[in-house]
């Protein structure tokens, strides 16, 4: 029994260190990549992109629903929820193609790898990241029924950092 618990704990630690390790490595690589400039990517001016999750009338959509980012630039994705219910910004594959610097929710800053964000009614979140890998990625809200109702989108990352 104790051995099994130890194994679980060991597995959790291993998983955690892998996630943390890859985040740090990716961050370093991005910061060290002088591909098209000599400036520090984590300190370059931020480009703000606002996305509304639903609206006051209760629409189930992302506005805009088509997002384009350029690899190597720093973005602040301003997620706003003015609707009466909570929504998710879920784009797992997209999250693997970027280096997340932080998520700021007004009072709380979370640093590290982020995969999806829940934005409560009347709340916002600012996701600051640098896209790294080009590709097309799906976006959806995972609240039951919302994806089916059309709360979906597409994200494209152009270019490549490495
Ligand atoms: Cu939703």
GROMACS .gro file of C-alpha atoms and ligand atoms in nm:
model
  163
    1UNK     CA    1   0.000   0.000   0.000
    2UNK     CA    2   0.270   0.241   0.103
    3UNK     CA    3   0.478   0.141  -0.192
    4UNK     CA    4   0.188   0.212  -0.425
    5UNK     CA    5   0.142   0.556  -0.272
    6UNK     CA    6   0.512   0.621  -0.315
    7UNK     CA    7   0.489   0.519  -0.678
    8UNK     CA    8   0.196   0.755  -0.734
    9UNK     CA    9   0.383   1.038  -0.565
   10UNK     CA   10   0.693   0.961  -0.771
   11UNK     CA   11   0.483   0.958  -1.089
   12UNK     CA   12   0.329   1.293  -1.000
   13UNK     CA   13   0.668   1.446  -0.925
   14UNK     CA   14   0.809   1.311  -1.248
   15UNK     CA   15   0.516   1.449  -1.447
   16UNK     CA   16   0.543   1.783  -1.276
   17UNK     CA   17   0.915   1.812  -1.335
   18UNK     CA   18   0.871   1.717  -1.700
   19UNK     CA   19   0.611   1.992  -1.747
   20UNK     CA   20   0.817   2.244  -1.555
   21UNK     CA   21   1.137   2.138  -1.730
   22UNK     CA   22   0.992   2.170  -2.078
   23UNK     CA   23   0.840   2.504  -1.989
   24UNK     CA   24   1.174   2.638  -1.870
   25UNK     CA   25   1.360   2.490  -2.168
   26UNK     CA   26   1.108   2.632  -2.412
   27UNK     CA   27   1.122   2.969  -2.240
   28UNK     CA   28   1.502   2.973  -2.254
   29UNK     CA   29   1.500   2.867  -2.617
   30UNK     CA   30   1.254   3.140  -2.708
   31UNK     CA   31   1.445   3.397  -2.508
   32UNK     CA   32   1.773   3.288  -2.656
   33UNK     CA   33   1.651   3.264  -3.016
   34UNK     CA   34   1.799   3.560  -3.199
   35UNK     CA   35   1.636   3.436  -3.524
   36UNK     CA   36   1.516   3.768  -3.657
   37UNK     CA   37   1.615   4.012  -3.386
   38UNK     CA   38   1.851   4.057  -3.100
   39UNK     CA   39   1.582   4.178  -2.859
   40UNK     CA   40   1.457   3.977  -2.566
   41UNK     CA   41   1.129   3.822  -2.680
   42UNK     CA   42   0.981   3.822  -2.332
   43UNK     CA   43   1.030   4.198  -2.304
   44UNK     CA   44   0.933   4.316  -2.650
   45UNK     CA   45   0.624   4.538  -2.681
   46UNK     CA   46   0.302   4.346  -2.639
   47UNK     CA   47   0.033   4.326  -2.908
   48UNK     CA   48  -0.312   4.321  -2.749
   49UNK     CA   49  -0.584   4.108  -2.906
   50UNK     CA   50  -0.931   4.116  -2.750
   51UNK     CA   51  -1.168   3.820  -2.773
   52UNK     CA   52  -1.520   3.829  -2.633
   53UNK     CA   53  -1.656   3.503  -2.494
   54UNK     CA   54  -2.031   3.527  -2.555
   55UNK     CA   55  -2.210   3.857  -2.506
   56UNK     CA   56  -2.463   4.030  -2.280
   57UNK     CA   57  -2.752   3.869  -2.468
   58UNK     CA   58  -2.613   3.521  -2.399
   59UNK     CA   59  -2.477   3.439  -2.747
   60UNK     CA   60  -2.262   3.126  -2.759
   61UNK     CA   61  -1.964   3.230  -2.968
   62UNK     CA   62  -1.615   3.376  -2.972
   63UNK     CA   63  -1.587   3.724  -3.121
   64UNK     CA   64  -1.371   3.721  -3.326
   65UNK     CA   65  -1.363   3.346  -3.384
   66UNK     CA   66  -1.068   3.347  -3.629
   67UNK     CA   67  -0.739   3.441  -3.469
   68UNK     CA   68  -0.399   3.484  -3.631
   69UNK     CA   69  -0.069   3.519  -3.451
   70UNK     CA   70   0.286   3.555  -3.574
   71UNK     CA   71   0.555   3.336  -3.421
   72UNK     CA   72   0.815   3.528  -3.226
   73UNK     CA   73   0.591   3.821  -3.135
   74UNK     CA   74   0.458   3.883  -2.787
   75UNK     CA   75   0.081   3.892  -2.744
   76UNK     CA   76  -0.163   3.975  -2.472
   77UNK     CA   77  -0.483   3.787  -2.540
   78UNK     CA   78  -0.750   3.984  -2.354
   79UNK     CA   79  -1.037   3.742  -2.287
   80UNK     CA   80  -1.359   3.916  -2.181
   81UNK     CA   81  -1.681   3.757  -2.065
   82UNK     CA   82  -1.974   4.003  -2.054
   83UNK     CA   83  -2.227   3.721  -2.073
   84UNK     CA   84  -2.444   3.588  -1.789
   85UNK     CA   85  -2.264   3.251  -1.779
   86UNK     CA   86  -1.907   3.123  -1.756
   87UNK     CA   87  -1.715   3.019  -2.068
   88UNK     CA   88  -1.391   2.842  -2.148
   89UNK     CA   89  -1.115   2.931  -2.389
   90UNK     CA   90  -0.987   2.581  -2.463
   91UNK     CA   91  -0.721   2.528  -2.729
   92UNK     CA   92  -0.492   2.253  -2.605
   93UNK     CA   93  -0.284   2.205  -2.922
   94UNK     CA   94  -0.246   2.579  -2.963
   95UNK     CA   95  -0.116   2.596  -2.606
   96UNK     CA   96   0.153   2.345  -2.700
   97UNK     CA   97   0.264   2.571  -2.984
   98UNK     CA   98   0.329   2.877  -2.771
   99UNK     CA   99   0.545   2.984  -2.481
  100UNK     CA  100   0.315   3.111  -2.206
  101UNK     CA  101   0.466   3.391  -2.008
  102UNK     CA  102   0.174   3.448  -1.770
  103UNK     CA  103  -0.199   3.481  -1.722
  104UNK     CA  104  -0.317   3.789  -1.535
  105UNK     CA  105  -0.671   3.798  -1.402
  106UNK     CA  106  -0.652   4.128  -1.219
  107UNK     CA  107  -0.490   4.064  -0.885
  108UNK     CA  108  -0.353   3.720  -0.961
  109UNK     CA  109  -0.073   3.636  -1.202
  110UNK     CA  110  -0.019   3.274  -1.298
  111UNK     CA  111   0.307   3.179  -1.468
  112UNK     CA  112   0.387   2.862  -1.659
  113UNK     CA  113   0.219   2.634  -1.909
  114UNK     CA  114  -0.155   2.702  -1.948
  115UNK     CA  115  -0.390   2.484  -2.152
  116UNK     CA  116  -0.733   2.628  -2.100
  117UNK     CA  117  -0.884   2.921  -1.922
  118UNK     CA  118  -1.223   2.951  -1.757
  119UNK     CA  119  -1.358   3.304  -1.762
  120UNK     CA  120  -1.646   3.361  -1.523
  121UNK     CA  121  -1.938   3.588  -1.597
  122UNK     CA  122  -1.832   3.955  -1.592
  123UNK     CA  123  -1.465   3.859  -1.558
  124UNK     CA  124  -1.156   3.882  -1.779
  125UNK     CA  125  -0.816   3.720  -1.816
  126UNK     CA  126  -0.503   3.844  -1.993
  127UNK     CA  127  -0.292   3.565  -2.141
  128UNK     CA  128   0.057   3.682  -2.236
  129UNK     CA  129   0.250   3.450  -2.466
  130UNK     CA  130   0.491   3.418  -2.756
  131UNK     CA  131   0.380   3.181  -3.036
  132UNK     CA  132   0.657   2.940  -3.131
  133UNK     CA  133   0.529   2.676  -3.375
  134UNK     CA  134   0.324   2.738  -3.689
  135UNK     CA  135  -0.003   2.557  -3.740
  136UNK     CA  136  -0.383   2.559  -3.740
  137UNK     CA  137  -0.548   2.494  -3.407
  138UNK     CA  138  -0.904   2.442  -3.291
  139UNK     CA  139  -1.065   2.657  -3.024
  140UNK     CA  140  -1.376   2.571  -2.827
  141UNK     CA  141  -1.570   2.628  -2.510
  142UNK     CA  142  -1.601   2.307  -2.309
  143UNK     CA  143  -1.908   2.406  -2.105
  144UNK     CA  144  -2.159   2.127  -2.188
  145UNK     CA  145  -2.361   2.220  -2.499
  146UNK     CA  146  -2.156   2.526  -2.593
  147UNK     CA  147  -1.929   2.362  -2.852
  148UNK     CA  148  -2.238   2.201  -3.009
  149UNK     CA  149  -2.413   2.540  -3.016
  150UNK     CA  150  -2.124   2.682  -3.218
  151UNK     CA  151  -1.891   2.821  -2.955
  152UNK     CA  152  -1.586   2.726  -3.159
  153UNK     CA  153  -1.307   2.904  -3.343
  154UNK     CA  154  -0.979   2.865  -3.526
  155UNK     CA  155  -0.634   2.986  -3.439
  156UNK     CA  156  -0.348   3.013  -3.684
  157UNK     CA  157   0.017   3.066  -3.597
  158UNK     CA  158   0.223   3.195  -3.886
  159UNK     CA  159   0.595   3.144  -3.908
  160UNK     CA  160   0.830   2.966  -3.676
  161UNK     CA  161   1.075   3.075  -3.411
  162UNK     CA  162   1.323   2.787  -3.431
  163LIG    CU1  163  -1.919   2.872  -2.340
   0.00000   0.00000   0.00000
